[in-house]
Coordinates of C-alpha atoms in Angstrom, one line a residue:
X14 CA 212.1 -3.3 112.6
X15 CA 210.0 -1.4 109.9
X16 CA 208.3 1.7 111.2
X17 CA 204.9 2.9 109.6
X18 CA 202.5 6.3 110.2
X19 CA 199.2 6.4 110.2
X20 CA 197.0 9.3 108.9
X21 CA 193.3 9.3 109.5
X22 CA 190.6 11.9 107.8
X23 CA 187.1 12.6 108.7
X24 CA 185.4 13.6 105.3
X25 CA 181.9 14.6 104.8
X26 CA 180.7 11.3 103.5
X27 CA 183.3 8.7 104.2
X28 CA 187.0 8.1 106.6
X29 CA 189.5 7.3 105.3
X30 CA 193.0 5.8 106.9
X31 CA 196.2 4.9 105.3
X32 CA 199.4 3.7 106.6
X33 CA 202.7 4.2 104.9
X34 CA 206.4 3.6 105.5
X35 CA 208.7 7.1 106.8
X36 CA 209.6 6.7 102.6
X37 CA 205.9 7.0 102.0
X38 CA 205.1 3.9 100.6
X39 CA 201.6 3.1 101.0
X40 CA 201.7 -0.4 102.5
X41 CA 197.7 0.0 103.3
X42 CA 194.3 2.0 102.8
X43 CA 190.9 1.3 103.6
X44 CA 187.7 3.4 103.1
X45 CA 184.3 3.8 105.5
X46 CA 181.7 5.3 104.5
X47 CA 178.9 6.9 106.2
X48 CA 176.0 9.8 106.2
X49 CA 175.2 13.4 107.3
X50 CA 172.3 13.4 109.3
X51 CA 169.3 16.0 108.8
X52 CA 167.0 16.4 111.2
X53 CA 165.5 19.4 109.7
X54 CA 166.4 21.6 106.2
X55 CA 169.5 23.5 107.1
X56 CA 171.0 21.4 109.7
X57 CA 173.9 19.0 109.4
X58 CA 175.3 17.1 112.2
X59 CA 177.7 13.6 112.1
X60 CA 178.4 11.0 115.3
X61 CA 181.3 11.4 117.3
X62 CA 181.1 8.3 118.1
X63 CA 180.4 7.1 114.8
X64 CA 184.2 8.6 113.8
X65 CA 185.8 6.9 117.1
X66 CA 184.1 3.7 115.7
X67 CA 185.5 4.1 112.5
X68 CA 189.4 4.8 113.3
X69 CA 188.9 1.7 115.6
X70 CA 188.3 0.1 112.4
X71 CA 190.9 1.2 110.7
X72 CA 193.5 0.5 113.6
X73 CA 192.0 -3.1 113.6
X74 CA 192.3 -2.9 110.2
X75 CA 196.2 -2.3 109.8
X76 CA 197.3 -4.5 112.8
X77 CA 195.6 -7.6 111.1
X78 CA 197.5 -7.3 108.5
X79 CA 200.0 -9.8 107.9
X80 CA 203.9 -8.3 109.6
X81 CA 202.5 -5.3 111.1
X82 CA 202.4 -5.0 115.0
X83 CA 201.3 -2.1 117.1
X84 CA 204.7 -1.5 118.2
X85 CA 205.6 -0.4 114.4
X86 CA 203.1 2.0 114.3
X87 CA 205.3 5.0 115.3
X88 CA 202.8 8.3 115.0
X89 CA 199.1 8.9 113.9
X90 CA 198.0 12.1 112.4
X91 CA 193.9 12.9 112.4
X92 CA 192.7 15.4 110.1
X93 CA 189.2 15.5 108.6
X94 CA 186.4 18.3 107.8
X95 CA 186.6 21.8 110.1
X96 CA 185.3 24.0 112.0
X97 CA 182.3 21.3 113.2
X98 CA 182.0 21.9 116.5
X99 CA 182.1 18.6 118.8
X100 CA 181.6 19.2 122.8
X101 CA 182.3 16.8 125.3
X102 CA 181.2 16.3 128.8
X103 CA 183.6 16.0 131.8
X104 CA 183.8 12.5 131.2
X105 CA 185.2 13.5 127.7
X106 CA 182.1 12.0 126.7
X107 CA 179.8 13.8 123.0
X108 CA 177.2 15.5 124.6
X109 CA 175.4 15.7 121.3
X110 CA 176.4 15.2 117.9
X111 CA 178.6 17.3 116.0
X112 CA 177.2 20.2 114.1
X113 CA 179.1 20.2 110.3
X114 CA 180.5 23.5 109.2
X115 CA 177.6 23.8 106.3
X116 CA 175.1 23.5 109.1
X117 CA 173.0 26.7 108.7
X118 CA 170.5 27.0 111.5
X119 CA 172.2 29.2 113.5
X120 CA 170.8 32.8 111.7
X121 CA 169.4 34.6 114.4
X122 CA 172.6 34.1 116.1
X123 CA 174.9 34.9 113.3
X124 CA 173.4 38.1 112.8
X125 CA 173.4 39.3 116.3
X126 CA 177.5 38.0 116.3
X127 CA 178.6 40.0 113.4
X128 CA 176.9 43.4 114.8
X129 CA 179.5 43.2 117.8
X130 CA 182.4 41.5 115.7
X131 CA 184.5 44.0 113.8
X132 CA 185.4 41.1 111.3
X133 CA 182.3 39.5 110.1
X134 CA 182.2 35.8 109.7
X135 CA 180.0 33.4 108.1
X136 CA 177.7 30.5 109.3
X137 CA 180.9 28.3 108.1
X138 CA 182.5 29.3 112.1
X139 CA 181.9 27.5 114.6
X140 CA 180.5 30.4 117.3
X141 CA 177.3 30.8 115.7
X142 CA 176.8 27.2 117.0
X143 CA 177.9 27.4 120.5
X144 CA 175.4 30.5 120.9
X145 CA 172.4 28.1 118.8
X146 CA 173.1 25.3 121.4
X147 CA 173.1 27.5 124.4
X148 CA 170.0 29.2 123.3
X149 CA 168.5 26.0 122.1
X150 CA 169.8 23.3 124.2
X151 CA 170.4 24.8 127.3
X152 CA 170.8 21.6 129.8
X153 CA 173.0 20.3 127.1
X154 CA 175.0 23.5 127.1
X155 CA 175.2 23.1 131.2
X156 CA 177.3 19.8 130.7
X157 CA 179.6 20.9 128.2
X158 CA 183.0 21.1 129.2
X159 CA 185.0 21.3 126.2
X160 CA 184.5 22.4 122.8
X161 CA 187.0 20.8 119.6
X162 CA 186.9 19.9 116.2
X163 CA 186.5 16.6 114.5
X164 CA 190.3 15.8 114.5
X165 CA 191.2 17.4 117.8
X166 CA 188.7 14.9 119.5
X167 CA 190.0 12.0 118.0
X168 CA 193.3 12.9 119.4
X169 CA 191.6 13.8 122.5
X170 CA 190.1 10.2 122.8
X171 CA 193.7 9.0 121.8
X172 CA 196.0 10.9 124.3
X173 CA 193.4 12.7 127.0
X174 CA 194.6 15.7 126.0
X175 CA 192.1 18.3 124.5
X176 CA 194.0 20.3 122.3
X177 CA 193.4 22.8 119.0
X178 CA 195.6 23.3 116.4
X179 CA 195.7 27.2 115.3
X180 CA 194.3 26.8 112.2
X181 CA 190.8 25.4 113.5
X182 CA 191.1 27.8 116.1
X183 CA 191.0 30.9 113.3
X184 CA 187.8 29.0 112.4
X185 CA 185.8 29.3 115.5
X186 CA 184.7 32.8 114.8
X187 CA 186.3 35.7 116.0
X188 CA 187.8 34.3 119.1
X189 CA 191.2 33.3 118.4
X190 CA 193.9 36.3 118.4
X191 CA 196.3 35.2 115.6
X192 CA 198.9 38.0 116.7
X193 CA 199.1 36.8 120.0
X194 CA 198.3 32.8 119.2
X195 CA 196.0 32.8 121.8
X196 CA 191.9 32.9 122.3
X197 CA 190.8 36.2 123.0
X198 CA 189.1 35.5 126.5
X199 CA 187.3 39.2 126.4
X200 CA 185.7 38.6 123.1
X201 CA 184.5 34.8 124.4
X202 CA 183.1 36.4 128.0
X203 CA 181.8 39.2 125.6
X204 CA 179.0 36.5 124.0
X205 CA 178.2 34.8 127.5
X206 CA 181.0 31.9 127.3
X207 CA 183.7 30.9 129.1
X208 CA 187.2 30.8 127.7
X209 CA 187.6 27.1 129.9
X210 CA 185.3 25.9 127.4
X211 CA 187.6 26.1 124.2
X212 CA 191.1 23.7 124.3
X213 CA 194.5 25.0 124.4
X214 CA 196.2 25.8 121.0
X215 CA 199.0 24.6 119.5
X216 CA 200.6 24.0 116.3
X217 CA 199.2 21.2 113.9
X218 CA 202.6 19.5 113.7
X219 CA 203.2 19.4 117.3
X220 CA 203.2 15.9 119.2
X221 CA 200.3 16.2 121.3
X222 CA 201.1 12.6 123.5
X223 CA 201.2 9.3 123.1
X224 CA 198.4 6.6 123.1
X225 CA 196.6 6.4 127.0
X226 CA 196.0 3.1 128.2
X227 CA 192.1 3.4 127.3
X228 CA 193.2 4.0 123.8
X229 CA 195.4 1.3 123.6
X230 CA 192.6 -1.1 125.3
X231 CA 190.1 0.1 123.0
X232 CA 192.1 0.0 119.6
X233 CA 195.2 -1.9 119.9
X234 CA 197.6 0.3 119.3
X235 CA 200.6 0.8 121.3
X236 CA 200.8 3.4 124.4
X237 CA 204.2 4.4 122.7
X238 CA 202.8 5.4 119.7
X239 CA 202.7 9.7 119.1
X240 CA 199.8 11.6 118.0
X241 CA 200.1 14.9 116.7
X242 CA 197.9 17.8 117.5
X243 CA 196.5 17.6 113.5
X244 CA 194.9 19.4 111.1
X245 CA 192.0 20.7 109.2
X246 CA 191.8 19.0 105.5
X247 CA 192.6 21.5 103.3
X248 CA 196.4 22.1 104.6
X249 CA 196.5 18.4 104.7
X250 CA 195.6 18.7 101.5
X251 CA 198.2 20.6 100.3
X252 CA 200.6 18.2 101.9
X253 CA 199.2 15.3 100.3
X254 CA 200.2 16.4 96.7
X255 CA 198.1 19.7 96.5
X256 CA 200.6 22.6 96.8
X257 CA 203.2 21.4 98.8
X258 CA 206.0 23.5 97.3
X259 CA 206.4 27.4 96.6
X260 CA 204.6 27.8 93.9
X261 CA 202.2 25.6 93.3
X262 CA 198.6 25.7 92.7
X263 CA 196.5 23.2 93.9
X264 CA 193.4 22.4 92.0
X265 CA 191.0 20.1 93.9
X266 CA 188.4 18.5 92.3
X267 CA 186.3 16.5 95.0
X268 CA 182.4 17.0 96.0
X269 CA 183.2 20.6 95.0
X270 CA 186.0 22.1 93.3
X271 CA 188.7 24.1 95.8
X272 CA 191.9 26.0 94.4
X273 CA 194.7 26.7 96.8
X274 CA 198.0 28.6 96.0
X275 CA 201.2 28.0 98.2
X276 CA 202.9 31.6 97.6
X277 CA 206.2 29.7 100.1
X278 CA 207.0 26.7 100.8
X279 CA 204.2 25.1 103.9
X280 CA 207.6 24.2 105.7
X281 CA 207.9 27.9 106.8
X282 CA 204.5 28.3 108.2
X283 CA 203.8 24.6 109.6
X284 CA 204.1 25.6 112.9
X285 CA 201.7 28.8 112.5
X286 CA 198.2 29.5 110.9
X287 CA 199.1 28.4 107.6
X288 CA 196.6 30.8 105.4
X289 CA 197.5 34.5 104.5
X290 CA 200.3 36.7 102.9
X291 CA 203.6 34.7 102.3
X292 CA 201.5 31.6 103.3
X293 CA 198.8 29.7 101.5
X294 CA 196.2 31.0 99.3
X295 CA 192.1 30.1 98.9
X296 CA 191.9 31.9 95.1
X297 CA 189.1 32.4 92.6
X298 CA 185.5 31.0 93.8
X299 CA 184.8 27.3 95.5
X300 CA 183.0 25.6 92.4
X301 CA 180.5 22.4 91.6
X302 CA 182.5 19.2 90.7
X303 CA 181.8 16.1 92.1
X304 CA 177.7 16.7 92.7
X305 CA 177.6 17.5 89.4
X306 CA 178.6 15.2 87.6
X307 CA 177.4 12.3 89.7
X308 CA 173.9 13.9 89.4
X309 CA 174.4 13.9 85.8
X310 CA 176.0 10.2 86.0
X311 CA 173.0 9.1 88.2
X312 CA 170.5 10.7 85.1
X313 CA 171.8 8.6 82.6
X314 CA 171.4 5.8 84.3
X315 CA 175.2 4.8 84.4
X316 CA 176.4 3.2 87.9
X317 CA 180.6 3.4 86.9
X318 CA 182.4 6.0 85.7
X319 CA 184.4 4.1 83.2
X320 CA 181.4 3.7 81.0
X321 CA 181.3 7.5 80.3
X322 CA 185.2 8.5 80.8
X323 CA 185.4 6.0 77.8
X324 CA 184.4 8.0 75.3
X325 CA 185.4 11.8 76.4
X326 CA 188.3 11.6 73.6
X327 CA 185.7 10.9 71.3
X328 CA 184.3 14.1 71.4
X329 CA 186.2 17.1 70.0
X330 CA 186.7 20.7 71.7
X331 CA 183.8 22.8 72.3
X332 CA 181.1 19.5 72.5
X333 CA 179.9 20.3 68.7
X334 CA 178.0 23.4 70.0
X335 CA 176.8 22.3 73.0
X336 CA 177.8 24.5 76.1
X337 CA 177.1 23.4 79.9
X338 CA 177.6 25.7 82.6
X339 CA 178.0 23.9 86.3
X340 CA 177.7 26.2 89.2
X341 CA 179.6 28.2 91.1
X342 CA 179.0 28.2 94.8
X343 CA 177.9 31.9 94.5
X344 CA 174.4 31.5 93.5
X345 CA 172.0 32.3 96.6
X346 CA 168.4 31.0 97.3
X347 CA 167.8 34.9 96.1
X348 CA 168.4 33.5 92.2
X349 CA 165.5 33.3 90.4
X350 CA 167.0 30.4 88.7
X351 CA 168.1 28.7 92.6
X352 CA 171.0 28.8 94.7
X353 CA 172.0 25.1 92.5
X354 CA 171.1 25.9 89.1
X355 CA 173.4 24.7 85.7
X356 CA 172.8 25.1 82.4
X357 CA 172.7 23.9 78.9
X358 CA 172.5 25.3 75.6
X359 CA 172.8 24.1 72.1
X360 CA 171.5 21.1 72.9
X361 CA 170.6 19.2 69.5
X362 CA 169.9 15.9 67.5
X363 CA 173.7 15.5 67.1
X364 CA 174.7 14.7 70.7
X365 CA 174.5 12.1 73.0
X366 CA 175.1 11.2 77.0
X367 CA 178.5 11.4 75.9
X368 CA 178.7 15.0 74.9
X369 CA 176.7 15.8 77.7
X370 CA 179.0 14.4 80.0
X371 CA 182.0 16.2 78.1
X372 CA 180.2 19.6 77.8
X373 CA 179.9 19.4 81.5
X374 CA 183.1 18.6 82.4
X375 CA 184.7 21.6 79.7
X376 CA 182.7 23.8 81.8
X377 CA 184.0 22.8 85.3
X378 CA 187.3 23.1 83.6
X379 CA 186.8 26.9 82.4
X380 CA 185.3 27.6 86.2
X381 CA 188.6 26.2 87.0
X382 CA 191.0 28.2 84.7
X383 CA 189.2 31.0 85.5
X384 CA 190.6 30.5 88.9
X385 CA 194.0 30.2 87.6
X386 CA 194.4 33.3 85.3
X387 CA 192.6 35.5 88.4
X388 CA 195.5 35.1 90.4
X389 CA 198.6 37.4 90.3
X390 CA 201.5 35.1 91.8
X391 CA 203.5 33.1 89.4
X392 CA 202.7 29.9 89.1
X393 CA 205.6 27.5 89.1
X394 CA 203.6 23.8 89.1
X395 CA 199.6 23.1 89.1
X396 CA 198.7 19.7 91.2
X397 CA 195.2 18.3 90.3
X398 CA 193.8 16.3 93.7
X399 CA 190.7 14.4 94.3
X400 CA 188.5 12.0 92.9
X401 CA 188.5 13.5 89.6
X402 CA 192.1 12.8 89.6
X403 CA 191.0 8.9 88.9
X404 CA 190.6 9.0 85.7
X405 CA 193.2 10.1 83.2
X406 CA 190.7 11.3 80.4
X407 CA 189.1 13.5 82.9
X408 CA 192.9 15.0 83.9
X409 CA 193.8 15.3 80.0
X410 CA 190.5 17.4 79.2
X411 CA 191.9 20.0 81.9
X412 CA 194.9 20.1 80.9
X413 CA 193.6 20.8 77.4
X414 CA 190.9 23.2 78.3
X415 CA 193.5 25.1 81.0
X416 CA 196.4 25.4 78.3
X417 CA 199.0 24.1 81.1
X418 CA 201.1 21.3 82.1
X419 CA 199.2 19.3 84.8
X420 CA 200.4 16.5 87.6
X421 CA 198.6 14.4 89.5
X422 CA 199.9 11.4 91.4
X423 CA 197.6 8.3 91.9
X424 CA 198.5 8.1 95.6
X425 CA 197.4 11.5 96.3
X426 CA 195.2 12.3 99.4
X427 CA 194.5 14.2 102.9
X428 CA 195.2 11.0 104.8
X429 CA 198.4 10.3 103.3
X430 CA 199.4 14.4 104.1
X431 CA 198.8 13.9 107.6
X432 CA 200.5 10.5 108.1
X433 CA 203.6 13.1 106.5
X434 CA 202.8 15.7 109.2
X435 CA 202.8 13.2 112.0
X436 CA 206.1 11.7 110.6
X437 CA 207.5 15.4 110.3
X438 CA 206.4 16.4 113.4
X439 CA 207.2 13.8 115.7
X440 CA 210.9 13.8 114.5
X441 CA 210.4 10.5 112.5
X442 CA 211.0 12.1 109.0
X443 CA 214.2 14.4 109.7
X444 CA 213.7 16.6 106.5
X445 CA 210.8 18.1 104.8
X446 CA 211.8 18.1 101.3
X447 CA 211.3 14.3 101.6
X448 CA 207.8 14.8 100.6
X449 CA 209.4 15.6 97.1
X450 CA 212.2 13.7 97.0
X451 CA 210.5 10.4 98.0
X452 CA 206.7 10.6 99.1
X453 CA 205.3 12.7 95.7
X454 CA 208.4 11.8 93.7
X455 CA 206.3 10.1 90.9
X456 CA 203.6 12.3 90.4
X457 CA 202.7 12.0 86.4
X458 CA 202.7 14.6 84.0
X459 CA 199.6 15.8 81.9
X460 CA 200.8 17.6 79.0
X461 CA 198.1 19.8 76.9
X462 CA 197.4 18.6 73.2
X463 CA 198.8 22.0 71.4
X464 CA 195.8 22.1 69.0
X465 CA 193.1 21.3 71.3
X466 CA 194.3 24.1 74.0
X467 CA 194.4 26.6 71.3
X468 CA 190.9 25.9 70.4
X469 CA 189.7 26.1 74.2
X470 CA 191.4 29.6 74.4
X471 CA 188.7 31.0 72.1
X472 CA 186.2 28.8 73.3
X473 CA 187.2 30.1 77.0
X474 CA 186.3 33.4 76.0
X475 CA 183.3 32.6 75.1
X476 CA 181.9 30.6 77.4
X477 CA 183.2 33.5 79.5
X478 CA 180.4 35.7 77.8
X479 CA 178.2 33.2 78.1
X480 CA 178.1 33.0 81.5
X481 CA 178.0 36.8 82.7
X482 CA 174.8 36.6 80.5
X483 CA 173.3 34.0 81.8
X484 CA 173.6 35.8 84.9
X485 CA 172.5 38.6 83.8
X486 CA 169.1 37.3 82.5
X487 CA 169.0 35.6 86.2
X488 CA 168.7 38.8 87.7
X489 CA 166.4 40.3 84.9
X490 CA 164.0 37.5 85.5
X491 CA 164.2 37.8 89.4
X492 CA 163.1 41.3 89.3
X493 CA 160.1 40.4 86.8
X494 CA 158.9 37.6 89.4
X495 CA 158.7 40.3 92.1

């Protein structure tokens, strides 16, 4: 009998599922997309319920295909977006929606947190809004009984078991003691809560049960079927072709564009916080990909991307003079010029959507080197990831513009690193340099065209110039509008 895993991630905008063979073969993917809500400016929230529906869908999904039954499906893994913070009732029931992790209505509260805290977070942890909800919501506060993330209460509704893997635990905000691997029930009593309100920890890879019989009623699946505790996305990330290997550097080009180092191999620290010295590396500045160049898609009037990836070979190094600079997620609603500004310059007679479209892309391609050459590890391999990794122009033109030797691999994703994790960790897949030697073994090659990367080095420094500038005159046209 053939044995499959299934990985399931909660994104911003859409789920996605896949199921694959212990070889890592996908035999099956499918897609569901759905909205943030926003009730007012500044807040973000999703359904809970609305993610339950849509794993059922999946799970219906994969078992009406034609030779797989339930009883093949060996172990799920659930990641998705963290730290949103999802409460349930006694009844394990939401007792409100899930507020996102870029959800920033919480200010009086973050302020009044980080003059206690020692280590001062940011409105992307989750205890800013457990204080906005008691404040706020105060009968809704009354029924909650336990407090997870989007993955952990998926597996909750799976196994029963409300658990919290250490990573998404780091996340909620000063609460979580990553010496002792345990919440720090002082601090929690400290801001007015109490510690029976947050889940017990464990690591992402660990098997947190099997399928209860509500579960099974409700999706299918079999009650022997294992469910790991899970993950956050961006160390499912890394297992999905990102950085999954001493070494390498992830470069991930979704909605925004994240880079990742793995200074060892994630084997060593899978069953720990995965982030810090040793481990796994956020480097350089979080930069505009995706958004951008859908907004400038959606301009033009285009409604594929094919019709514009078409012709970025036809336009040489540099965009004949013209110069786009996307943002970095650094600007603040403080900029005179907005916390979302981009610019363009040299903008003449001679150039078309095209080269706008290139120019753009050659300048999410210098935010991304700039990433690269900031950090001081040695880089053994750099992984491109995400959408952007669709389209072979687009991966060419950063390879180009970055002077290195790029992969990607087409079957890339966060679902299909979880679905590894829940093979790994339930004893399924024995060895981890499988992932290598069999899931990622075809990743593609993008080799740099030698006389097009020397002309991006000069460019590079350049645009380099440009940019401090352009900053610079943001800050001189602030003061003036004082």
């Amino acid at each position: 009998m053939k044995r499959y895993l299934m990985g399931f991630d909660i994104g911003t905008l859409s789920s996605k599922a896949v199921l694959t063979d212990l070889s890592g073969t996908i035999i099956a993917k499918c897609q569901m997309e759905h909205a943030i809500e926003i009730k007012h400016p500044g807040w973000q929230e999703e359904s809970m319920t609305m993610w339950w529906e849509e794993f059922k869908a999946a799970a219906a999904y994969f078992l009406g295909l034609a030779g797989i039954e339930k009883d093949q499906i060996k172990a799920i893994g659930v990641t998705g977006l963290i730290p949103a913070m999802c409460a349930v009732d006694y009844g394990g029931n939401p007792v409100r929606n899930a507020i996102l992790h870029t959800d920033v209505r919480a200010e009086k509260e973050l302020r009044e947190i980080n003059e206690k805290l020692d280590c001062k977070i940011s409105h992307g942890h989750m205890l800013p809004k457990i204080l906005w909800v008691k404040r706020h919501e105060p009968e809704a506060f009354k029924r909650i009984h336990k407090i997870m993330v989007p993955h952990g209460y998926i597996g909750f509704k799976l196994t029963e078991h409300a658990t919290m893997d250490y990573d998404s635990a780091t996340m909620a905000g000063g609460l979580f003691r990553e010496s002792s691997l345990g919440w720090d029930e002082g601090t929690i009593r400290e801001f007015g809560l109490e510690p029976y309100l947050f889940p017990d920890v464990y690591p992402a890879s660990q098997v947190n049960g099997q399928i209860c019989e509500a579960a099974a009623e409700e999706t299918g699946l079999s009650q022997d079927t294992k469910v790991i505790v899970g993950v956050g996305d961006t160390f499912a990330s890394m297992l999905g072709g990102g950085a999954y290997n001493a070494g390498h550097f992830m470069l991930y080009l979704g909605t925004s564009g994240t880079s990742i180092y793995a200074e060892n191999s994630p084997e060593q620290y899978i069953t720990i916080p995965h982030y810090g010295e040793g481990k796994g590396h956020f480097t350089g500045r979080i930069f505009s990909f995706g958004e951008s160049i859908l907004h400038l898609r959606n301009n033009l009037g285009y409604d594929s991307w094919e019709a514009l990836n078409s012709h970025l070979e036809e336009i040489p190094p540099g965009s004949e003079g013209l110069w786009y600079f996307p943002h970095y997620k650094l600007q603040t609603e403080a900029s005179f010029f907005g916390p979302d500004a981009e610019f363009m310059l040299g903008y003449r007679g001679c150039h078309s959507q095209f080269h706008l479209y290139h120019a753009m892309l050659e300048g999410i391609a210098y935010n991304a080197r700039y990433n690269i050459s900031g950090l001081d590890l040695p880089i053994r391999r750099i992984n491109m990831f995400g959408g952007g990794t669709n389209a072979r122009e687009i991966c060419q033109l950063f390879s180009d513009v970055i002077g290195r030797e790029l992969y990607y691999n087409p079957k890339s994703s966060t679902a299909l690193g979880i679905a590894f994790l829940a093979g790994y960790g339930s004893g399924l897949i024995e060895r981890y340099d499988t992932l290598e030697k069999s899931w990622l073994s075809d990743s593609i090659a993008v080799k740099p065209d030698e006389a097009k990367a020397r002309q991006y080095h000069a460019l590079y420094d350049k645009y380099q110039e440009l940019r401090e500038r352009l900053m610079e005159l943001d800050s001189e046209i602030d003061k003036i509008q004082e």
